């Protein structure tokens, strides 16, 4: 019994000793976390929040920097504070590793309302910086960050005290880090380069599509322009470029509201673009109305939050974020469905937006300290945005090219059909219908119809006899050969028409009087000089020709049929003169009739 009690005491003692040893091990770790942070000469030191001392702010706190510097009572930063810290003081002691150097404290610029920083250098100099919306002092804006410079000495800690008031009541997304000044400057110029490229490309794409809209008037291009401008402005606020260079000073305090409005506008215009680009009313008739239904509350809340009192703003901003995420999910789902059904535009939209969402997700994970940071991941969102804009622009261009191709094809078919309606199927010459339109155009003086044209009318002599002797098929061949021979004499813009049977009319373009008669002579010669050979048989062919050298009278007179009557009269005269000759129309009594030309 006695021995058992002794054993129990021994057990108790050993457990206590073990605990004491453990306490000894843990205690230095815990105190080290509020101890001096040693900065390497080069590179980034992150997770500073976890290594800072913390003191909740009471109403009695005197924000006088010199008093704050003297404050004690900071406790180890409790990660639980991440979720609940509204106002607090953070305290850090930093010193250089082996070589003295200039460093910058990096603070993200979007997640807080007020960040007052006091730095007490080893020389006793007190530096202050104020980072709040619309009021930035003692800090440089670089991309999505503020940079506060300070010197770091070996063995002589610099004390940094930060008075923090977060907008969302949590320090969770605030990642504090310190980097050597030189490395930071290099990084800043890299960021400037990326942002310059991103904004240049995006503006180029927007401008290109604006031009396309102005020339083609297709709604898809206009919606692309508006959606991508919204994205551009979202990136502008996100990267700080808008606040630094575009937004007037007076608007800076309203940056969160403007940002929320831009996010709502981006999703509203993206949904409109989706409906037009993918033609969702046709391809996704059940899902499409939901896109429209979700758009209204998003648009209304996006606008209403602009005028809501500050107390309701956070709730409204969360509402817009939630509706935007819902809209994004709906659009991605719809795009996936369209893509599954083989719709090209669905695939393009899905690919483009997935890239943007994935790149944004990577950055969110980075902000929440869930993945390792790298230059690429930090800039991925901008690269994703450019890729998205470029893919959508290519999709639009491809669609326009396809539509244009279809349009050209339709035009080609249409003109072929028109051509057929105007062509004599036997000979390939124009038909009477075309001749009438052509003469109408001439009389009306339409552009392209030419000026001062003459007319030649040709009629084969005794064609009935040819038909009777050699057969109708041979007669057809004679008509075809006649057209071939005439075309060898005529210019490209002269118009050869078959009036019917064996009667043809040529409307000459821009002929002078002598030209029309000369063309008639050459036509007559071409028809009559060499015999026609049809199926090995020689067919004797001759033709009578009537010429109207100038149609100007008809142009001012306004009756195209009148011209045909003149040509017919001249032809009739040629037939009357014994056939196989040319007669020229020269007025009522036809004084210009030429002597018969007989072979
Ligand atoms: N082979 C063939 N013959 C046709 C065609 N259309 C009309 N004809 C014939 O062409 C002949 C036209 O004769 P007409 O113009 O009246 O007189 P012609 O025999 O030429 O005598 P003139 O004109 O007085 O010298 C008719 O016999 C028609 O049957 C056709 O498409 N093919």
XYZ file of C-alpha atoms and ligand atoms in Angstrom:
631
model
C 0.000 0.000 0.000
C 2.731 2.405 1.039
C 4.835 1.414 -1.965
C 1.818 1.918 -4.259
C 1.285 5.450 -2.917
C 4.965 6.195 -3.438
C 4.684 4.976 -7.034
C 1.731 7.272 -7.576
C 3.748 10.219 -6.287
C 6.622 9.250 -8.502
C 4.276 9.109 -11.497
C 2.812 12.461 -10.624
C 6.268 13.938 -10.273
C 7.482 12.617 -13.575
C 4.379 13.910 -15.392
C 4.853 17.310 -13.782
C 8.530 17.335 -14.761
C 7.616 16.402 -18.298
C 5.050 19.192 -18.436
C 7.528 21.662 -17.018
C 10.053 20.665 -19.658
C 7.422 21.056 -22.338
C 6.508 24.503 -20.996
C 10.167 25.455 -21.161
C 10.297 24.364 -24.778
C 7.084 26.146 -25.803
C 7.659 29.368 -23.906
C 10.700 30.566 -25.889
C 8.854 29.768 -29.161
C 5.890 31.812 -28.073
C 7.993 34.738 -26.958
C 10.145 34.491 -30.110
C 7.087 35.247 -32.148
C 6.901 38.740 -30.732
C 10.649 39.092 -30.802
C 12.820 40.727 -33.467
C 12.234 39.668 -37.076
C 15.576 39.314 -38.842
C 15.373 40.470 -42.433
C 17.630 38.876 -45.037
C 19.663 41.200 -47.222
C 17.666 40.156 -50.313
C 14.176 38.759 -50.736
C 10.763 38.875 -49.150
C 9.836 38.185 -45.531
C 6.162 37.274 -45.338
C 3.726 36.208 -42.617
C 4.600 39.302 -40.585
C 1.134 39.403 -39.082
C 1.779 36.097 -37.328
C 5.041 37.450 -35.943
C 3.633 40.734 -34.683
C 2.525 41.663 -31.194
C -1.093 42.737 -30.916
C -3.059 45.067 -28.697
C -6.805 45.595 -29.102
C -7.607 49.286 -29.381
C -9.704 50.813 -26.608
C -11.544 54.138 -26.868
C -9.028 55.543 -24.396
C -6.090 54.961 -26.723
C -4.110 58.100 -27.459
C -3.072 57.884 -31.124
C -0.102 60.242 -30.550
C 2.797 58.412 -32.295
C 5.343 59.067 -29.555
C 2.986 57.616 -26.932
C 2.177 54.635 -29.168
C 5.874 53.899 -29.496
C 6.178 53.710 -25.725
C 3.226 51.363 -25.317
C 3.790 47.907 -23.869
C 1.438 45.026 -23.192
C 1.406 43.615 -26.705
C 0.475 39.943 -26.756
C 1.334 37.247 -29.281
C -0.784 37.584 -32.421
C -3.619 35.126 -32.082
C -4.711 33.680 -35.454
C -8.263 33.718 -34.078
C -8.012 37.489 -34.357
C -7.896 37.056 -38.112
C -11.608 36.532 -38.086
C -12.604 39.169 -35.553
C -10.129 42.031 -35.393
C -11.825 45.335 -36.051
C -9.386 47.905 -34.623
C -6.013 46.940 -33.208
C -2.387 47.879 -32.847
C 0.263 45.643 -34.389
C 3.849 45.912 -33.260
C 6.921 44.577 -35.055
C 10.641 44.717 -34.319
C 12.758 44.184 -37.416
C 16.499 44.275 -37.986
C 18.888 43.467 -40.822
C 20.544 40.065 -41.160
C 24.228 40.780 -41.862
C 24.364 43.992 -43.892
C 22.475 47.246 -43.256
C 19.959 48.005 -46.018
C 16.869 49.841 -47.212
C 13.641 47.885 -47.056
C 9.966 48.464 -47.762
C 6.952 47.332 -45.787
C 4.355 46.022 -48.287
C 0.649 46.390 -47.426
C -2.181 45.294 -49.756
C -4.223 48.304 -50.735
C -7.747 47.018 -51.008
C -8.740 45.358 -47.834
C -8.624 48.000 -45.182
C -10.135 51.298 -44.321
C -7.372 52.839 -42.266
C -3.772 51.789 -41.764
C -1.601 54.284 -39.855
C 2.037 53.224 -39.670
C 4.697 54.599 -37.317
C 8.318 53.613 -37.764
C 10.969 54.379 -35.200
C 14.376 53.979 -36.847
C 17.553 53.112 -34.826
C 18.583 56.790 -35.240
C 15.533 57.814 -33.226
C 13.793 59.239 -36.290
C 10.009 58.762 -36.323
C 8.436 58.147 -39.724
C 4.703 58.119 -40.247
C 2.566 56.833 -43.105
C -1.174 56.981 -43.497
C -2.914 54.548 -45.814
C -6.599 55.094 -46.226
C -8.903 55.507 -49.157
C -8.377 58.938 -50.590
C -5.558 59.827 -48.210
C -2.168 58.263 -48.765
C 0.867 59.804 -47.085
C 4.405 58.547 -46.637
C 3.861 55.564 -48.925
C 4.218 54.692 -52.563
C 1.387 53.071 -54.539
C 2.628 50.154 -56.601
C 0.034 48.013 -58.333
C -2.197 46.500 -55.665
C 0.090 47.499 -52.807
C 1.380 50.342 -50.712
C 5.079 50.410 -50.035
C 6.443 52.155 -46.927
C 10.262 52.555 -46.994
C 12.483 52.285 -43.903
C 16.137 51.523 -43.078
C 17.095 48.228 -41.403
C 20.299 47.924 -39.328
C 22.184 44.895 -38.111
C 21.723 44.406 -34.366
C 19.622 47.571 -33.954
C 15.925 46.804 -34.322
C 13.564 49.203 -36.087
C 10.210 49.319 -34.387
C 7.058 49.433 -36.511
C 3.672 50.101 -34.943
C 0.522 49.894 -37.048
C -2.874 51.235 -36.064
C -5.254 49.116 -38.114
C -8.947 49.445 -38.803
C -10.170 46.911 -41.347
C -13.194 47.462 -43.557
C -14.517 43.948 -43.237
C -13.704 43.500 -39.555
C -10.999 40.932 -40.228
C -7.300 40.972 -40.887
C -7.473 37.632 -42.691
C -6.800 38.828 -46.252
C -4.111 41.335 -45.235
C -0.744 39.843 -46.011
C 2.024 41.995 -44.609
C 5.518 41.525 -46.000
C 8.897 43.252 -46.083
C 11.226 43.263 -49.062
C 14.636 44.743 -49.782
C 14.202 48.092 -51.568
C 16.201 47.089 -54.637
C 14.250 43.886 -55.228
C 11.024 45.790 -54.693
C 11.991 48.427 -57.286
C 12.705 45.646 -59.803
C 9.390 44.014 -59.030
C 7.600 47.374 -59.375
C 9.032 47.957 -62.840
C 8.021 44.400 -63.826
C 4.490 45.131 -62.617
C 4.402 48.385 -64.568
C 5.480 46.518 -67.691
C 2.839 43.806 -67.275
C 0.111 46.334 -66.555
C 1.183 48.464 -69.538
C 1.019 45.443 -71.822
C -2.279 44.230 -70.382
C -3.978 47.603 -70.692
C -2.471 48.231 -74.141
C -3.723 44.916 -75.509
C -7.140 45.269 -73.897
C -7.580 48.803 -75.219
C -6.477 47.630 -78.679
C -9.056 44.822 -78.654
C -11.785 47.158 -77.443
C -10.920 49.725 -80.135
C -10.758 47.048 -82.849
C -14.212 45.763 -81.918
C -15.597 49.279 -81.702
C -14.450 49.855 -85.292
C -16.005 46.531 -86.323
C -19.260 47.567 -84.680
C -19.252 50.911 -86.447
C -18.734 49.255 -89.827
C -20.833 46.061 -89.394
C -23.400 47.249 -86.836
C -23.491 43.823 -85.166
C -24.669 43.946 -81.553
C -22.116 41.319 -80.440
C -19.246 43.736 -81.092
C -20.914 46.553 -79.148
C -21.586 44.279 -76.161
C -17.996 43.026 -76.328
C -16.796 46.639 -76.176
C -18.964 47.449 -73.138
C -18.127 44.172 -71.309
C -14.397 44.486 -71.914
C -14.428 48.165 -70.918
C -16.032 47.096 -67.629
C -13.321 44.459 -67.209
C -10.672 47.045 -68.055
C -12.016 49.402 -65.371
C -12.236 46.565 -62.821
C -8.580 45.799 -63.528
C -7.854 49.532 -63.378
C -9.174 49.766 -59.802
C -7.703 46.390 -58.858
C -4.242 47.413 -59.994
C -4.536 50.929 -58.607
C -3.961 52.589 -61.985
C -7.401 54.141 -62.013
C -6.994 55.650 -58.555
C -3.513 56.941 -59.344
C -4.125 58.446 -62.773
C -7.808 58.645 -63.676
C -10.134 59.028 -60.694
C -10.373 62.607 -59.445
C -9.245 63.118 -55.856
C -12.836 63.710 -54.721
C -13.917 60.268 -55.942
C -11.135 58.334 -54.211
C -13.092 57.769 -50.965
C -15.860 56.194 -53.087
C -13.466 53.663 -54.604
C -15.181 50.606 -53.015
C -18.589 51.678 -54.317
C -17.180 52.323 -57.793
C -15.486 48.933 -57.700
C -18.705 47.159 -56.708
C -20.572 48.994 -59.483
C -17.944 47.940 -62.036
C -18.127 44.294 -60.942
C -21.940 44.394 -61.333
C -21.578 46.104 -64.726
C -19.037 43.504 -65.879
C -21.356 40.595 -65.088
C -24.452 42.334 -66.489
C -22.724 43.145 -69.797
C -21.052 39.726 -69.906
C -24.499 38.109 -69.606
C -25.862 40.287 -72.432
C -22.820 39.447 -74.538
C -23.300 35.736 -73.806
C -26.925 35.822 -74.961
C -26.019 37.470 -78.269
C -22.729 35.655 -78.874
C -23.954 32.132 -78.074
C -27.530 32.909 -79.198
C -28.774 31.385 -75.970
C -32.477 32.217 -76.554
C -32.325 29.754 -79.489
C -29.846 27.167 -78.229
C -30.690 27.190 -74.488
C -34.382 28.174 -74.343
C -34.874 26.880 -70.773
C -31.740 28.373 -69.209
C -31.719 31.671 -71.070
C -34.644 33.316 -69.169
C -32.774 32.727 -65.887
C -29.856 34.795 -67.148
C -32.283 37.650 -67.809
C -33.991 37.172 -64.415
C -30.716 37.312 -62.485
C -29.497 40.341 -64.396
C -32.120 42.722 -63.004
C -31.408 42.393 -59.260
C -27.684 42.521 -60.016
C -28.026 45.729 -62.025
C -30.381 47.341 -59.487
C -28.251 46.435 -56.437
C -25.100 47.549 -58.286
C -26.644 50.991 -58.761
C -28.441 51.259 -55.415
C -25.284 50.591 -53.373
C -23.870 53.847 -54.764
C -26.276 55.869 -52.630
C -26.728 53.585 -49.607
C -25.481 54.886 -46.217
C -22.125 53.450 -45.133
C -23.756 51.074 -42.632
C -25.629 49.228 -45.395
C -22.877 49.420 -47.981
C -20.970 46.324 -46.834
C -24.172 44.237 -46.957
C -24.964 45.575 -50.441
C -21.386 44.909 -51.623
C -21.607 41.333 -50.331
C -24.980 41.030 -52.113
C -23.473 42.212 -55.421
C -20.550 39.807 -54.984
C -22.943 36.920 -54.311
C -25.198 37.753 -57.277
C -22.133 38.212 -59.504
C -20.783 34.815 -58.487
C -24.202 33.286 -59.126
C -24.373 34.924 -62.555
C -20.861 33.739 -63.330
C -21.750 30.168 -62.365
C -24.926 30.348 -64.447
C -23.021 31.653 -67.475
C -20.319 29.006 -67.124
C -22.954 26.318 -66.790
C -24.852 27.627 -69.829
C -21.608 27.848 -71.805
C -20.690 24.282 -70.803
C -24.122 23.091 -71.921
C -23.853 24.932 -75.256
C -20.340 23.601 -75.702
C -21.588 20.063 -74.937
C -24.138 20.507 -77.711
C -21.316 21.342 -80.112
C -21.979 25.087 -80.342
C -18.684 26.749 -81.200
C -19.454 30.021 -79.395
C -20.253 28.088 -76.204
C -16.789 26.519 -76.272
C -15.118 29.892 -76.846
C -17.023 31.558 -73.995
C -16.348 28.648 -71.632
C -12.624 28.642 -72.368
C -12.265 32.425 -72.101
C -14.144 32.832 -68.809
C -12.638 29.700 -67.267
C -9.197 31.207 -67.763
C -10.241 34.432 -66.059
C -11.949 32.617 -63.182
C -9.023 30.223 -62.690
C -6.483 33.046 -62.635
C -8.610 35.001 -60.154
C -9.013 31.899 -57.995
C -5.247 31.390 -57.903
C -4.812 34.927 -56.656
C -7.509 34.553 -54.024
C -5.748 31.436 -52.720
C -2.538 33.457 -52.635
C -4.191 36.285 -50.695
C -5.526 33.787 -48.174
C -2.021 32.351 -47.743
C -3.210 28.992 -49.006
C -0.635 28.714 -51.810
C 2.960 29.847 -52.294
C 3.228 33.275 -53.850
C 5.152 33.932 -57.018
C 5.437 36.786 -59.482
C 3.449 34.795 -62.032
C 0.549 34.025 -59.690
C 0.414 37.651 -58.544
C 0.038 38.785 -62.163
C -2.027 35.838 -63.344
C -5.329 37.693 -63.030
C -4.185 40.327 -65.529
C -2.794 37.734 -67.901
C -6.068 35.773 -67.574
C -8.038 38.923 -68.430
C -6.021 39.545 -71.586
C -6.369 35.912 -72.656
C -10.100 36.077 -72.065
C -10.502 39.259 -74.103
C -8.334 37.891 -76.920
C -10.182 34.558 -77.108
C -13.582 36.240 -77.168
C -12.386 38.685 -79.850
C -11.084 35.806 -81.958
C -14.387 33.968 -81.498
C -16.279 37.055 -82.654
C -14.019 37.548 -85.691
C -14.348 33.892 -86.614
C -18.117 34.154 -86.440
C -18.143 37.335 -88.530
C -15.904 35.660 -91.110
C -18.242 32.692 -91.280
C -21.269 34.943 -91.616
C -19.528 36.975 -94.299
C -18.597 33.792 -96.115
C -22.251 32.685 -96.003
C -23.338 36.128 -97.141
C -20.888 36.044 -100.085
C -22.116 32.587 -101.031
C -25.731 33.767 -100.954
C -24.780 36.803 -103.052
C -23.008 34.574 -105.534
C -26.036 32.282 -105.840
C -28.325 35.250 -106.144
C -26.272 36.823 -108.904
C -26.019 33.438 -110.663
C -29.800 33.146 -110.539
C -30.203 36.662 -111.840
C -27.726 35.888 -114.560
C -29.754 32.814 -115.561
C -32.928 34.868 -115.720
C -31.233 37.273 -118.109
C -29.487 34.805 -120.388
C -30.797 33.100 -123.490
C -30.247 29.401 -122.775
C -29.617 28.435 -126.408
C -26.906 30.902 -127.345
C -25.646 32.318 -124.043
C -26.365 35.863 -125.256
C -28.498 38.158 -123.083
C -32.260 37.822 -123.581
C -34.961 40.362 -124.399
C -35.780 40.857 -120.704
C -32.219 41.961 -120.012
C -32.183 44.196 -123.085
C -35.256 46.036 -121.860
C -33.717 46.606 -118.393
C -30.489 47.708 -119.982
C -32.220 50.181 -122.274
C -34.294 51.476 -119.343
C -31.072 52.071 -117.400
C -29.570 53.858 -120.398
C -32.541 56.127 -120.772
C -32.618 56.873 -117.030
C -28.893 57.673 -117.244
C -28.042 55.243 -114.427
C -24.375 54.987 -113.516
C -22.579 52.146 -115.257
C -25.010 52.223 -118.180
C -22.543 54.183 -120.353
C -23.070 57.189 -122.595
C -23.855 57.903 -126.240
C -24.189 54.249 -127.161
C -25.167 53.028 -130.607
C -27.231 50.005 -131.522
C -26.833 47.292 -134.157
C -29.660 44.912 -135.084
C -28.831 41.662 -136.927
C -31.290 39.290 -138.588
C -30.255 36.167 -140.514
C -31.518 35.975 -144.083
C -33.863 33.124 -144.930
C -33.191 31.321 -141.682
C -36.380 29.384 -142.201
C -34.740 27.926 -145.301
C -31.687 26.819 -143.262
C -33.990 25.114 -140.753
C -35.929 23.486 -143.529
C -32.807 22.304 -145.377
C -30.467 21.253 -142.543
C -32.890 20.659 -139.733
C -33.774 22.564 -136.539
C -30.747 21.236 -134.640
C -28.395 22.560 -137.284
C -30.353 25.836 -137.166
C -29.680 25.995 -133.435
C -25.983 25.458 -134.027
C -25.969 28.257 -136.610
C -27.458 30.602 -133.989
C -24.810 29.561 -131.441
C -22.005 30.038 -133.967
C -23.427 33.438 -134.878
C -23.163 34.543 -131.269
C -19.598 33.192 -131.001
C -18.562 35.135 -134.114
C -20.225 38.347 -132.920
C -18.502 38.086 -129.533
C -15.119 37.901 -131.279
C -15.800 41.330 -132.775
C -17.443 43.015 -129.782
C -15.790 44.596 -126.734
C -16.445 43.269 -123.290
C -18.827 46.033 -122.336
C -20.907 45.820 -125.526
C -24.176 44.022 -124.839
C -25.285 41.278 -127.263
C -28.908 40.178 -126.882
C -31.100 37.697 -128.683
C -34.431 39.382 -129.324
C -36.001 36.128 -130.423
C -35.728 33.634 -133.330
C -32.821 34.700 -135.555
C -32.904 38.347 -134.534
C -30.094 39.875 -132.376
C -29.366 43.347 -130.991
C -26.025 44.787 -129.946
C -25.966 47.838 -127.665
C -22.583 49.458 -128.123
C -20.922 51.274 -125.289
C -19.601 54.818 -125.789
C -19.620 54.566 -129.579
C -19.230 57.502 -131.899
C -21.246 57.507 -135.107
C -18.423 56.169 -137.235
C -17.712 53.506 -134.609
C -21.224 52.040 -134.655
C -21.228 51.729 -138.441
C -17.704 50.314 -138.328
C -18.697 47.718 -135.716
C -21.744 46.796 -137.828
C -19.478 46.277 -140.874
C -17.102 44.088 -138.892
C -19.994 42.044 -137.485
C -21.465 41.577 -140.919
C -18.101 40.571 -142.316
C -17.475 38.113 -139.485
C -20.856 36.455 -140.091
C -20.660 36.240 -143.854
C -16.990 35.889 -144.784
C -16.427 32.262 -143.749
C -19.113 29.626 -144.297
C -20.748 27.979 -141.258
C -19.879 24.307 -140.917
C -22.424 22.268 -138.962
C -21.875 18.527 -138.506
C -19.494 18.521 -141.475
C -22.041 20.286 -143.754
C -21.401 23.773 -145.100
C -24.316 26.107 -144.379
C -24.530 29.306 -146.365
C -25.393 32.122 -143.959
C -25.978 35.795 -144.620
C -27.408 38.538 -142.445
C -29.052 41.926 -142.766
C -27.931 44.626 -140.359
C -29.565 47.847 -139.184
C -27.512 50.486 -137.342
C -28.592 53.308 -135.015
C -25.338 55.278 -134.568
C -26.435 57.471 -131.638
C -29.002 56.824 -128.940
C -28.792 60.268 -127.423
C -32.235 61.218 -128.682
C -33.636 58.215 -126.876
C -31.846 59.159 -123.690
C -33.481 62.548 -123.565
C -36.732 61.287 -125.077
C -37.058 58.678 -122.386
C -38.497 55.766 -124.436
C -36.225 52.781 -124.823
C -38.662 50.963 -127.110
C -38.338 53.871 -129.539
C -34.679 52.976 -130.095
C -35.614 49.424 -130.955
C -38.089 50.795 -133.489
C -35.291 52.853 -135.113
C -33.037 49.814 -135.299
C -35.919 47.758 -136.679
C -36.590 50.412 -139.319
C -32.931 50.348 -140.395
C -33.010 46.545 -140.520
C -36.213 46.621 -142.526
C -34.503 48.999 -144.958
C -31.560 46.543 -145.269
C -33.971 43.691 -145.971
C -35.727 45.935 -148.509
C -32.437 46.672 -150.199
C -32.092 42.952 -150.999
C -30.789 41.509 -147.685
C -27.161 40.745 -146.728
C -26.327 44.428 -146.287
C -26.133 47.221 -143.717
C -28.550 50.129 -143.421
C -27.928 53.085 -141.140
C -30.772 54.872 -139.366
C -30.499 58.591 -140.029
C -33.890 60.163 -139.285
C -37.440 59.943 -140.637
C -36.479 59.330 -144.231
C -33.299 57.590 -143.161
C -30.934 59.752 -145.200
C -27.992 58.084 -143.544
C -28.768 54.668 -145.044
C -25.627 53.292 -146.496
C -25.449 51.716 -149.938
C -26.042 48.002 -149.726
C -23.028 45.971 -148.983
C -23.309 42.838 -150.995
C -20.826 40.057 -150.817
N -33.386 26.427 -135.232
C -34.116 27.368 -134.672
N -34.985 28.052 -135.408
C -35.707 29.024 -134.839
C -35.612 29.324 -133.483
N -36.455 30.357 -133.169
C -37.059 30.693 -134.320
N -36.625 29.876 -135.333
C -37.009 29.876 -136.729
O -36.421 31.011 -137.344
C -37.200 31.354 -138.438
C -37.341 32.846 -138.444
O -37.765 33.206 -139.678
P -38.130 34.667 -140.062
O -37.308 35.626 -139.225
O -39.602 34.859 -139.991
O -37.690 34.780 -141.524
P -36.382 34.336 -142.244
O -36.592 32.952 -142.666
O -35.176 34.551 -141.414
O -36.363 35.336 -143.434
P -36.007 36.852 -143.369
O -35.823 37.290 -141.975
O -37.144 37.552 -144.019
O -34.764 36.923 -144.149
C -38.506 30.595 -138.271
O -38.575 29.535 -139.212
C -38.469 30.026 -136.862
O -39.112 28.729 -136.782
C -34.710 28.576 -132.723
O -34.535 28.751 -131.505
N -33.992 27.598 -133.365
